[in-house]
XYZ file of C-alpha atoms in Angstrom:
751
model
C -10.863 10.431 -5.374
C -9.439 7.766 -4.424
C -11.199 5.215 -5.725
C -10.746 2.014 -6.629
C -13.023 0.329 -9.315
C -11.403 -2.299 -10.447
C -9.821 -4.271 -7.172
C -13.519 -6.024 -6.377
C -14.830 -7.602 -3.326
C -17.311 -9.783 -1.865
C -19.244 -7.810 1.215
C -18.517 -10.829 3.416
C -14.517 -10.396 2.626
C -14.538 -6.761 3.529
C -16.717 -7.379 6.793
C -13.715 -10.205 7.516
C -11.136 -8.317 7.096
C -12.675 -5.747 9.527
C -13.507 -7.629 11.722
C -10.762 -10.530 12.223
C -8.302 -11.164 13.837
C -10.027 -7.757 16.497
C -12.625 -5.476 15.062
C -11.448 -2.049 13.039
C -8.046 -0.833 11.916
C -6.287 1.294 13.958
C -5.088 -0.227 17.687
C -2.780 1.920 20.563
C 0.359 0.806 20.865
C 3.288 2.716 23.124
C 6.112 4.487 22.296
C 8.086 3.825 25.395
C 8.846 0.626 27.055
C 5.857 -0.382 29.989
C 7.707 -3.338 31.429
C 9.067 -2.178 35.729
C 7.586 0.207 38.002
C 10.678 2.534 37.285
C 8.750 2.715 33.473
C 5.509 3.569 34.972
C 6.842 6.244 37.433
C 8.425 8.036 34.327
C 5.651 7.147 32.021
C 3.196 8.464 35.054
C 3.515 9.584 38.150
C 5.271 10.663 39.772
C 7.783 11.464 36.525
C 5.385 13.187 34.141
C 5.089 15.635 36.073
C 8.427 17.865 34.833
C 7.168 17.472 31.296
C 3.850 18.507 32.793
C 5.866 21.621 34.291
C 8.548 22.291 31.679
C 4.931 22.668 29.037
C 3.760 24.930 30.964
C 6.598 27.154 31.243
C 6.790 26.691 27.351
C 3.352 25.810 25.729
C 5.780 24.906 22.544
C 7.800 22.147 24.231
C 4.159 19.951 23.423
C 6.162 18.880 20.915
C 9.136 17.484 22.186
C 7.196 15.992 25.597
C 4.474 14.464 23.701
C 3.532 12.909 20.138
C 1.107 16.245 19.396
C 3.526 17.225 16.794
C 3.124 13.894 14.747
C -0.576 13.936 15.417
C -3.741 14.119 13.225
C -7.355 14.183 14.073
C -8.993 12.947 11.405
C -12.628 14.066 11.851
C -16.567 13.589 10.204
C -20.239 14.249 11.184
C -21.191 11.856 8.846
C -23.030 13.602 6.659
C -21.439 12.968 3.275
C -20.352 9.706 3.090
C -17.941 8.586 0.203
C -20.590 8.002 -2.219
C -22.697 6.964 0.813
C -24.723 10.195 1.504
C -25.508 11.458 4.642
C -25.615 7.900 7.334
C -24.308 9.502 10.366
C -21.375 9.455 12.085
C -21.110 5.997 14.027
C -21.612 4.408 10.208
C -18.521 6.929 8.965
C -16.024 4.849 11.240
C -14.738 2.749 9.117
C -14.105 5.296 6.607
C -12.430 7.157 8.606
C -10.135 4.455 10.461
C -9.033 4.107 6.722
C -8.194 7.493 6.003
C -6.337 7.054 9.412
C -4.407 4.098 8.513
C -3.547 5.692 5.446
C -1.983 8.675 6.758
C 0.285 6.064 8.432
C 0.947 3.894 5.589
C 2.025 6.547 3.033
C 3.812 8.893 5.839
C 4.234 7.401 9.257
C 1.677 10.478 10.756
C -0.649 8.762 13.002
C -3.936 9.745 12.983
C -6.858 9.040 15.879
C -10.431 9.480 13.575
C -13.178 11.325 15.995
C -17.053 10.767 14.643
C -19.485 13.742 16.003
C -22.512 13.266 16.826
C -24.192 16.803 15.704
C -24.793 17.892 12.202
C -24.973 21.505 14.740
C -22.715 23.829 12.801
C -21.442 25.737 16.038
C -21.332 22.913 17.960
C -18.553 21.129 15.828
C -16.389 23.921 15.584
C -16.505 24.010 19.127
C -15.561 20.929 19.123
C -12.901 20.293 17.581
C -12.193 23.788 18.304
C -11.725 22.726 22.264
C -9.643 19.635 20.890
C -6.731 22.049 19.557
C -4.222 21.196 22.773
C -4.735 17.374 21.533
C -3.423 17.492 18.015
C -0.849 19.081 15.422
C -3.378 18.854 12.762
C -7.143 19.063 11.872
C -7.860 16.818 8.550
C -11.963 16.925 8.556
C -13.286 14.335 5.737
C -16.416 13.364 4.209
C -19.159 16.458 5.932
C -21.950 17.631 3.548
C -22.236 20.844 1.440
C -22.114 23.968 2.150
C -21.682 23.395 6.375
C -18.350 22.530 5.062
C -16.930 25.713 3.707
C -18.197 27.090 7.061
C -16.499 24.845 9.446
C -13.187 24.620 7.661
C -13.048 28.113 7.682
C -14.265 28.687 11.036
C -11.914 26.449 12.196
C -8.553 28.000 9.793
C -9.307 31.681 11.489
C -9.761 30.098 15.493
C -6.898 27.036 15.569
C -3.353 27.575 14.949
C -2.729 24.025 13.525
C -3.396 22.953 9.811
C -7.106 22.465 9.619
C -7.791 21.271 5.869
C -11.241 19.735 4.367
C -9.453 16.836 2.272
C -12.429 16.471 0.039
C -12.150 19.745 -1.082
C -8.177 20.676 -0.984
C -6.667 16.883 -1.766
C -8.744 16.447 -4.883
C -7.934 20.073 -5.650
C -4.063 19.642 -5.149
C -4.073 16.498 -7.405
C -6.206 17.216 -9.946
C -3.758 21.016 -9.966
C -0.814 18.578 -10.718
C -2.530 17.088 -13.487
C -3.886 19.994 -15.316
C -0.097 22.176 -15.011
C 1.070 19.003 -17.007
C -1.983 18.658 -19.847
C -1.137 22.506 -19.964
C 2.806 22.050 -20.595
C 2.292 18.522 -22.828
C -0.884 20.952 -25.248
C 1.288 24.062 -24.932
C -1.131 26.081 -22.931
C -0.121 29.562 -20.600
C -2.934 29.493 -17.991
C -3.328 32.547 -17.977
C -5.243 32.340 -21.301
C -7.221 29.273 -20.748
C -10.705 28.934 -20.784
C -12.021 26.433 -17.698
C -15.623 24.922 -17.720
C -15.889 23.704 -13.934
C -18.748 20.893 -13.762
C -20.171 20.986 -9.984
C -20.578 23.435 -7.401
C -20.405 21.764 -4.700
C -17.514 21.600 -2.169
C -14.500 18.800 -4.192
C -15.046 21.796 -7.014
C -15.318 25.519 -5.649
C -11.865 24.135 -4.443
C -10.448 23.099 -7.269
C -11.508 26.745 -8.824
C -9.856 28.577 -5.927
C -6.737 26.955 -6.202
C -6.926 26.840 -10.118
C -6.872 30.427 -9.692
C -4.736 31.013 -7.489
C -2.318 29.340 -10.022
C -3.229 32.416 -12.834
C -5.764 31.385 -14.352
C -8.178 35.114 -14.582
C -11.528 34.268 -12.498
C -13.675 35.391 -15.898
C -11.579 32.601 -17.720
C -13.161 29.502 -15.465
C -17.747 28.616 -16.426
C -19.405 26.918 -13.137
C -21.870 25.046 -13.557
C -24.465 23.379 -11.418
C -27.401 21.468 -12.555
C -29.231 24.322 -13.339
C -26.819 25.772 -15.348
C -23.888 28.395 -16.177
C -23.765 29.909 -12.737
C -23.300 34.300 -13.907
C -23.886 37.031 -12.046
C -27.309 37.764 -11.075
C -28.021 34.232 -10.995
C -30.999 32.979 -8.121
C -30.441 30.603 -5.585
C -26.408 30.027 -5.928
C -24.940 29.965 -2.413
C -22.334 32.956 -1.837
C -19.291 30.300 -2.065
C -20.941 29.738 -5.718
C -21.829 33.107 -6.477
C -17.799 33.817 -5.333
C -17.441 32.297 -9.377
C -20.498 33.891 -11.255
C -19.167 35.580 -13.848
C -20.227 38.073 -17.076
C -21.915 35.530 -19.491
C -24.760 34.610 -22.133
C -24.115 31.042 -21.431
C -26.283 29.270 -19.408
C -26.084 25.849 -20.137
C -23.201 23.105 -20.228
C -23.545 22.866 -23.952
C -23.502 26.218 -24.861
C -20.329 26.842 -21.574
C -17.551 24.230 -23.664
C -18.068 26.153 -26.717
C -14.260 26.870 -27.446
C -13.460 25.337 -24.032
C -9.575 24.009 -22.912
C -10.303 22.418 -20.193
C -13.313 20.551 -18.494
C -13.730 20.340 -14.858
C -16.065 17.628 -14.034
C -17.271 17.031 -10.344
C -20.366 16.507 -10.764
C -22.217 12.799 -12.026
C -22.095 9.696 -13.911
C -22.381 11.252 -18.100
C -23.472 14.018 -16.783
C -20.337 15.421 -20.532
C -22.196 14.276 -23.768
C -19.937 12.629 -26.036
C -20.662 15.472 -29.039
C -20.294 18.300 -26.371
C -16.914 17.302 -27.412
C -16.588 18.349 -30.920
C -17.422 22.078 -29.353
C -14.307 22.296 -27.376
C -11.220 23.501 -28.414
C -7.994 21.875 -30.448
C -6.561 19.547 -28.311
C -9.356 19.332 -24.842
C -8.550 18.603 -21.874
C -10.795 16.552 -19.959
C -11.017 15.780 -16.071
C -14.136 13.345 -16.234
C -13.933 12.811 -11.692
C -17.518 12.587 -10.666
C -17.042 8.894 -8.785
C -17.680 6.269 -8.531
C -18.603 7.084 -12.916
C -17.071 9.640 -14.306
C -18.234 12.334 -16.488
C -17.109 10.054 -19.222
C -15.214 7.017 -19.840
C -11.684 7.591 -21.269
C -12.848 5.788 -24.094
C -16.468 7.406 -24.838
C -14.062 10.962 -25.397
C -11.042 9.205 -26.715
C -13.271 8.038 -29.391
C -14.623 11.465 -30.081
C -12.003 13.414 -29.524
C -8.575 11.494 -30.325
C -6.311 14.962 -29.461
C -8.312 14.682 -25.608
C -5.795 14.607 -22.557
C -8.372 12.819 -19.906
C -8.020 12.517 -16.512
C -10.674 10.261 -13.773
C -11.223 9.362 -10.110
C -10.643 6.101 -11.371
C -7.652 3.258 -10.359
C -8.569 1.227 -14.473
C -7.955 4.243 -16.595
C -4.208 6.747 -16.961
C -4.032 9.402 -15.108
C -6.021 8.554 -11.681
C -6.753 11.826 -9.430
C -6.802 10.083 -6.238
C -6.199 11.651 -2.826
C -3.564 9.470 -1.355
C -1.064 11.372 -3.297
C -1.587 14.689 -1.504
C -3.211 14.736 2.465
C -0.943 11.918 4.092
C 2.247 14.455 2.254
C 1.007 17.674 3.214
C 0.287 16.729 6.520
C 3.427 15.204 7.200
C 5.260 18.592 5.807
C 3.126 20.718 7.628
C 3.718 18.696 10.593
C 7.658 18.614 10.393
C 8.251 22.601 10.554
C 4.949 22.776 13.002
C 2.813 25.311 10.589
C -0.324 27.128 11.689
C -2.308 26.297 8.832
C -2.270 24.697 5.445
C -2.172 27.884 3.254
C -2.458 27.726 -0.700
C 1.658 28.219 -1.612
C 2.314 24.914 0.697
C -0.867 22.977 -2.017
C 0.294 25.022 -5.245
C 4.137 24.049 -3.856
C 2.364 20.661 -3.483
C 0.290 20.371 -7.377
C 3.799 21.434 -8.433
C 5.879 19.185 -6.161
C 3.435 16.192 -8.115
C 3.316 17.038 -11.664
C 7.275 17.899 -11.215
C 7.821 14.295 -10.460
C 5.182 12.967 -13.219
C 8.006 14.834 -16.035
C 10.591 12.423 -13.928
C 11.838 8.878 -14.951
C 9.638 6.651 -13.986
C 11.626 3.887 -11.409
C 12.135 0.549 -13.114
C 9.874 -1.230 -9.906
C 7.101 0.964 -10.658
C 6.378 0.917 -14.402
C 7.469 -2.937 -13.954
C 4.382 -3.243 -11.254
C 1.743 -1.566 -13.013
C 2.870 -2.899 -16.537
C 3.677 0.422 -18.348
C 6.294 2.369 -18.908
C 4.345 5.118 -17.092
C 6.515 7.574 -19.666
C 5.245 11.607 -18.984
C 2.828 11.989 -21.371
C -0.544 11.992 -22.049
C -1.464 9.633 -20.645
C 1.150 9.843 -17.393
C 0.462 13.078 -16.538
C 0.213 12.679 -12.779
C 2.033 10.346 -11.146
C 1.919 7.039 -9.546
C -0.003 6.247 -6.306
C 2.357 4.081 -5.063
C 5.578 6.127 -5.918
C 7.944 5.436 -3.218
C 9.714 8.921 -4.013
C 6.171 11.346 -3.072
C 7.386 10.573 0.547
C 10.440 12.388 -0.046
C 9.601 14.983 -2.629
C 6.039 16.241 -1.326
C 6.428 17.053 2.254
C 9.854 18.748 1.176
C 7.724 21.477 -1.243
C 5.130 22.065 1.164
C 7.816 22.352 4.666
C 9.599 24.943 2.204
C 7.069 26.974 0.916
C 5.925 27.064 4.762
C 8.770 28.535 5.617
C 8.390 30.918 2.289
C 5.075 31.657 3.098
C 6.133 32.465 7.038
C 3.471 29.827 8.715
C 5.955 27.635 9.802
C 6.856 28.267 13.287
C 10.351 26.066 13.540
C 11.730 26.830 10.347
C 13.752 23.332 8.385
C 18.012 24.752 8.512
C 18.891 22.079 6.651
C 17.187 20.554 4.472
C 18.722 17.503 2.354
C 18.703 16.286 5.835
C 15.447 17.139 6.197
C 15.060 14.691 2.528
C 17.218 12.530 3.911
C 14.815 11.720 6.851
C 11.606 11.468 4.896
C 13.445 8.307 2.710
C 14.029 6.669 5.545
C 10.735 7.199 7.946
C 9.019 4.726 5.626
C 10.313 0.805 4.962
C 10.921 -0.510 1.670
C 9.292 -3.522 1.609
C 5.629 -1.784 2.517
C 6.251 0.143 -1.299
C 7.717 -3.314 -2.645
C 5.037 -5.301 -1.538
C 1.885 -2.644 -2.593
C 4.007 -2.609 -5.841
C 3.971 -6.273 -6.400
C 0.203 -6.648 -5.829
C -0.275 -3.651 -8.243
C 2.387 -5.831 -10.714
C 0.095 -8.617 -10.352
C -2.776 -6.720 -12.084
C -1.054 -5.968 -14.272
C 0.724 -9.300 -15.518
C -2.263 -12.122 -13.914
C -1.354 -15.494 -13.705
C -2.678 -18.904 -12.554
C -2.397 -19.885 -9.171
C -3.350 -23.402 -8.132
C -5.084 -23.851 -4.831
C -4.626 -26.949 -2.913
C -6.233 -27.207 -0.674
C -9.627 -25.539 -1.941
C -12.378 -27.704 1.028
C -10.379 -25.456 4.101
C -12.497 -22.116 4.095
C -9.693 -19.786 4.911
C -8.192 -20.822 1.034
C -11.672 -20.700 -0.706
C -11.154 -17.162 1.114
C -8.607 -15.992 -0.428
C -9.032 -17.575 -3.716
C -11.829 -15.404 -3.939
C -10.253 -12.116 -2.892
C -6.857 -13.126 -5.193
C -9.404 -13.893 -8.110
C -11.800 -10.037 -6.873
C -8.518 -8.321 -6.725
C -7.719 -8.862 -10.436
C -4.255 -10.914 -9.352
C -4.771 -13.995 -11.093
C -7.256 -16.923 -11.663
C -6.966 -19.323 -8.595
C -7.330 -22.898 -9.670
C -8.592 -24.669 -7.033
C -8.455 -28.109 -6.047
C -11.091 -30.461 -4.577
C -13.679 -32.195 -3.958
C -17.778 -31.337 -5.321
C -18.532 -29.614 -2.690
C -16.287 -26.716 -2.724
C -18.874 -25.643 -5.042
C -21.715 -25.798 -2.662
C -18.393 -23.892 -0.523
C -18.489 -21.171 -2.596
C -22.440 -21.132 -2.875
C -22.044 -20.633 0.331
C -19.846 -17.396 0.542
C -21.728 -15.505 -2.119
C -20.282 -16.306 -5.652
C -21.139 -18.203 -8.305
C -18.514 -21.116 -9.029
C -19.409 -21.497 -12.340
C -16.985 -18.639 -12.296
C -14.372 -20.505 -10.676
C -11.507 -23.769 -11.914
C -12.898 -26.731 -10.143
C -10.051 -29.946 -10.396
C -11.264 -32.633 -8.593
C -8.356 -35.524 -8.871
C -10.571 -38.093 -8.214
C -12.743 -37.609 -11.461
C -9.903 -34.991 -13.382
C -9.190 -36.370 -16.989
C -5.582 -35.411 -16.148
C -5.054 -38.208 -13.860
C -4.008 -40.940 -16.964
C -1.678 -37.953 -17.410
C 0.080 -37.527 -13.961
C -0.312 -41.203 -13.374
C 2.507 -41.456 -16.206
C 4.429 -38.529 -15.454
C 4.699 -39.528 -11.447
C 5.548 -42.937 -12.587
C 8.468 -42.195 -14.843
C 9.776 -39.857 -11.762
C 9.619 -42.324 -8.843
C 9.578 -46.017 -10.124
C 12.880 -46.510 -9.388
C 12.712 -44.923 -5.951
C 10.327 -48.112 -4.796
C 7.004 -47.249 -6.177
C 4.599 -49.626 -8.068
C 2.218 -48.013 -10.842
C -0.721 -48.577 -8.316
C 0.933 -46.771 -5.837
C 1.256 -43.249 -7.728
C -2.577 -43.915 -9.059
C -3.603 -43.871 -5.090
C -1.028 -40.931 -4.702
C -2.282 -38.689 -7.489
C -6.197 -39.442 -6.711
C -6.281 -39.283 -3.118
C -3.269 -36.464 -2.733
C -4.210 -32.742 -3.074
C -0.562 -31.611 -2.826
C 0.763 -34.149 -4.991
C -2.475 -33.517 -7.105
C -1.285 -29.793 -6.985
C 2.105 -30.364 -8.096
C 1.390 -32.549 -10.647
C -0.879 -29.598 -11.997
C 2.225 -27.274 -11.674
C 4.137 -29.671 -13.331
C 2.090 -29.691 -16.318
C 1.946 -25.819 -17.081
C -1.909 -25.600 -15.702
C -1.166 -23.203 -13.154
C 1.578 -20.405 -12.587
C 2.091 -21.325 -9.011
C 0.920 -23.078 -6.542
C -0.132 -22.385 -2.721
C -0.308 -25.456 0.085
C 0.611 -26.003 3.909
C -3.067 -25.409 5.526
C -4.399 -28.333 6.367
C -0.626 -30.839 7.172
C 2.506 -29.892 9.375
C 5.249 -27.520 7.108
C 7.658 -31.626 6.968
C 5.254 -33.345 5.418
C 4.089 -31.122 3.062
C 7.192 -30.800 1.830
C 8.111 -34.699 1.769
C 4.380 -34.827 -1.257
C 5.975 -31.525 -2.832
C 9.860 -33.025 -3.565
C 8.098 -36.224 -5.179
C 6.472 -34.175 -7.610
C 9.002 -30.593 -7.934
C 13.113 -31.230 -7.289
C 14.859 -28.151 -6.119
C 16.102 -25.438 -9.056
C 19.489 -26.258 -10.596
C 22.299 -25.466 -8.163
C 19.901 -23.874 -5.624
C 19.160 -25.512 -1.948
C 15.329 -24.985 -0.854
C 15.462 -23.248 2.035
C 12.073 -20.917 3.793
C 12.398 -16.997 4.863
C 9.831 -15.300 7.413
C 9.854 -11.609 6.984
C 9.046 -9.311 9.889
C 8.192 -6.262 8.738
C 7.755 -3.081 11.194
C 6.497 0.721 10.142
C 10.689 1.624 9.509
C 12.490 -2.142 9.470
C 12.636 -5.022 7.874
C 14.799 -8.257 9.332
C 14.829 -11.410 6.934
C 14.821 -14.588 8.948
C 16.702 -17.890 7.050
C 16.699 -20.981 7.206
C 13.321 -21.243 9.182
C 11.980 -24.469 7.592
C 13.735 -26.705 5.690
C 16.837 -27.530 6.742
C 17.962 -28.932 9.766
C 21.393 -29.146 10.108
C 23.471 -26.859 7.045
C 26.470 -27.666 6.003
C 29.041 -24.511 5.520
C 27.404 -24.460 1.529
C 23.980 -24.717 2.239
C 24.573 -21.883 4.813
C 26.677 -19.795 2.094
C 23.795 -20.828 -0.365
C 20.733 -19.421 2.023
C 22.999 -16.446 2.387
C 23.006 -15.815 -0.758
C 19.760 -16.552 -1.654
C 18.227 -14.349 1.022
C 20.012 -11.099 0.026
C 18.552 -11.403 -2.927
C 15.341 -11.755 -1.884
C 16.049 -8.326 0.592
C 17.225 -7.087 -2.550
C 13.909 -7.745 -4.457
C 12.001 -6.060 -1.634
C 13.755 -2.850 -1.470
C 16.458 -3.435 0.828
C 20.617 -3.866 1.156
C 21.222 -6.655 2.848
C 23.420 -6.863 5.618
C 24.119 -10.686 6.775
C 24.452 -12.385 10.060
C 25.481 -15.427 11.059
C 24.284 -15.876 13.920
C 25.676 -18.531 16.671
C 25.822 -18.618 19.947
C 28.756 -17.397 19.984
C 30.595 -13.971 18.837
C 33.824 -14.984 17.300
C 34.315 -17.897 19.679
C 33.859 -16.287 22.868
C 32.620 -19.149 23.957
C 34.026 -21.326 21.970
C 31.925 -24.511 21.006
C 31.308 -27.717 18.607
C 28.852 -25.806 15.926
C 30.979 -22.983 14.576
C 32.312 -24.548 12.387
C 30.173 -25.133 9.544
C 28.736 -20.837 9.963
C 33.013 -19.838 9.321
C 32.719 -22.118 6.497
C 30.163 -19.977 5.236
C 31.589 -16.830 5.665
C 34.784 -18.547 3.435
C 32.746 -19.392 0.983
C 31.086 -16.109 0.580
C 35.215 -14.451 0.760
C 36.316 -16.967 -1.872
C 33.330 -16.229 -4.142
C 33.302 -12.287 -3.686
C 30.083 -11.823 -2.626
C 28.131 -8.297 -3.491
C 26.271 -7.360 0.060
C 27.802 -7.289 3.677
C 28.276 -10.514 5.672
C 29.861 -11.237 8.892
C 29.318 -14.284 11.090
C 29.997 -15.680 13.994
C 27.375 -13.391 16.380
C 24.836 -13.396 18.267
C 21.655 -11.441 17.752
C 21.985 -8.639 20.107
C 25.961 -7.881 18.348
C 23.557 -8.180 15.444
C 21.645 -6.138 15.691
C 22.340 -3.035 18.639
C 24.815 -1.233 16.902
C 25.817 -0.444 20.750
C 27.018 -4.263 20.846
C 28.547 -4.368 17.256
C 30.320 -1.406 18.413
C 32.850 -3.481 20.557
C 33.702 -5.601 17.715
C 35.441 -2.934 15.599
C 36.334 -5.093 13.169
C 32.978 -6.599 12.264
C 32.269 -5.854 8.688
C 28.717 -4.587 8.604
C 28.027 -1.117 8.328
C 24.831 -1.625 10.900
C 22.265 -4.181 12.209
C 22.122 -6.715 10.539
C 19.044 -6.762 8.118
C 19.398 -10.504 6.578
C 19.719 -13.300 9.629
C 21.183 -16.231 8.577
C 20.137 -19.111 11.058
C 22.482 -22.044 11.937
C 20.234 -24.495 11.872
C 16.294 -25.399 11.678
C 15.301 -26.268 15.166
C 16.387 -22.265 16.193
C 15.038 -20.686 13.482
C 12.077 -22.786 13.691
C 11.301 -21.646 17.708
C 12.778 -18.472 17.200
C 10.247 -17.377 13.631
C 7.380 -18.911 15.575
C 8.406 -16.746 18.516
C 8.427 -13.003 16.855
C 5.351 -14.450 15.153
C 3.238 -14.764 18.619
C 4.790 -12.466 20.545
C 6.224 -9.539 18.066
C 5.445 -6.594 17.217
C 6.188 -7.185 13.654
C 4.054 -8.035 11.167
C 5.240 -11.441 9.211
C 5.073 -12.379 6.016
C 6.128 -15.579 5.327
C 7.585 -18.845 5.827
C 8.062 -18.527 2.079
C 10.318 -20.770 0.682
C 13.098 -20.183 -1.865
C 15.152 -23.079 -4.827
C 12.697 -24.741 -6.098
C 12.585 -24.908 -9.978
C 8.147 -23.687 -9.794
C 6.760 -21.106 -7.784
C 5.159 -22.930 -5.500
C 4.567 -21.675 -1.546
C 3.730 -23.802 1.910
C 1.766 -21.689 4.350
C 1.377 -22.130 8.021
C -1.085 -24.058 9.089
C -2.562 -20.720 11.511
C -2.205 -18.516 8.072
C -5.225 -16.350 7.519
C -6.845 -15.951 4.044
C -4.999 -12.050 3.579
C -1.860 -13.733 4.813
C -2.468 -16.292 2.184
C -3.134 -13.985 -0.432
C 0.240 -11.770 -0.020
C 2.333 -15.405 -1.210
C 0.192 -15.990 -3.823
C 1.162 -12.784 -5.675
C 4.128 -13.056 -4.079
C 5.168 -16.037 -5.482
C 3.292 -15.438 -9.140
C 4.605 -11.743 -9.517
C 8.787 -13.634 -8.683
C 9.318 -11.805 -5.284
C 9.546 -15.264 -3.539
C 11.461 -17.351 -5.821
């Protein structure tokens, strides 16, 4: 049910995303060094023989010496791909790769996609069963019903690792969490509740089984398919559907809904007529989860029954039933206790943990990103998908349930320590960036794209608009309209400003002439600048309030672009403009400044750069630990370029800066705890995450080297300290990187 119906994009953009800069969404990265012959000898022959013998003697040690314990196989035969049907195993590969990416992004679980080219149930089962030594868990995906029931049940019986069909149980767990809270809000006891399940496929049957495991009496649920109510004695139902048949004289969905408390739909768009809602009990609970369009839309349902609580599978309505809330964290908990299965107790624990989380106060950054208060109530019964607390709360609940139910083979002794470990597994930057995107959707802004004749800029502008992040304001010539058509969009839907014939030019010329007339510019010089220079024109659009932020930098060097912008836009009052490169890894983030603007900053300027970068680090979820870098560590060796660094530390001391800082120090001391331990007087409590560089030459070289050679993702450079939100991208920036800068600029993180 993880549908993002509110996010739109062109087919070209989707294909480019999956193909550029390299095909697919996954790659294998070694977790050990592989640089020397000795490394290779340890990794393979002869060193590998030692763990081989250890595992042969004790198979459980495979979890200690291999990646098995954190590796899940995402497996499909492509017989039920999303809402697209049976398109085959190969066509399912992009979806399975995507599922593997979600495992890593949300729960630090390594996952590998496997597509099996067979619709033969026994062949499928045999293939998966034989892979048990390779994986710590199996996630089945996009397999049609009823074969999926046979496959999962048989594999669970034969394999001694967790097997989980997410299309069934993922939806069931999230829906159950929402149902727990909806029952709580309406004062209902599940044992007295009447439920109608519209749909009799894999997800519907899993939902029925789970809510019955939570206490719903068997005869309190009426399951319907296209024919009507599944009642005892009805023909042409399979064994999984007949398990939910009850004695009843009701035969149609309308009859089933008379007096019902809950409607749970996993069927088809429009399957719930508005008039049927009048038949339901007071304060009805409606889970319309058909994908991509629900059985009834929330506005339709609310118009007929204002007292209803409504959930769907869509992100553009409240209470989204989104599987990403479940499967990554369920596997995280199951893997961490080496569970032999994922049982009902673990599913119920996950549902109860999600329900409890929704009743807690929502973190301020989450509420701000989604643009609502997100207070527990009828419009918030399921946690937001990007709530950072999910990683701590759900795996711990699943792990505890596995231990309590006897399926954990490595119980956790200290649950509080385990929860702390969970908190540290993910980089908070990823959550902040995700929330920044959600915040952009909630508070869309106008962003000026100053180099719109460039295809990469146009693709970024299209993605920005289609993603719902705001309105792109394009600066370019008439040819931009033709380029937009070639990219598959209607140019009439885009705002284009041409500096040659824009009616704003006279106002711009007056503004800029007053600003520059005492710097030697004649009026005709200003006219030429406004007419011919896109950066000047774009910056003037920003100054005149025609946009909220500006993105440029693709066609000219950073220094030249900054000179043009500074003709129009000043630094913020009392601020030093500077640039930050942000290096983002799976579990760490490092901020490097100043990488773009100040060639040889003074002590005062270095202190200001440290303060500004520390503020950005905090906005991105990190407690800053600032190191002023140098070739020298505390004066060893001595040199002539240390005074400004020492002056910066003194300035921060005098100001009583409220973050950790230290310097001067070499990079290995700043980043390596063992090296830092040689200096017990150093004031940093751990490795630095903010690196303030002594000068532009070393900073820019370091940032570009890390961008090209490092394994981390790079954000930036981000321009900080200007009076208006303007960002100068690298000339090599991709469309995705431009969109990220636009979102960060518009949202105020980069300021």
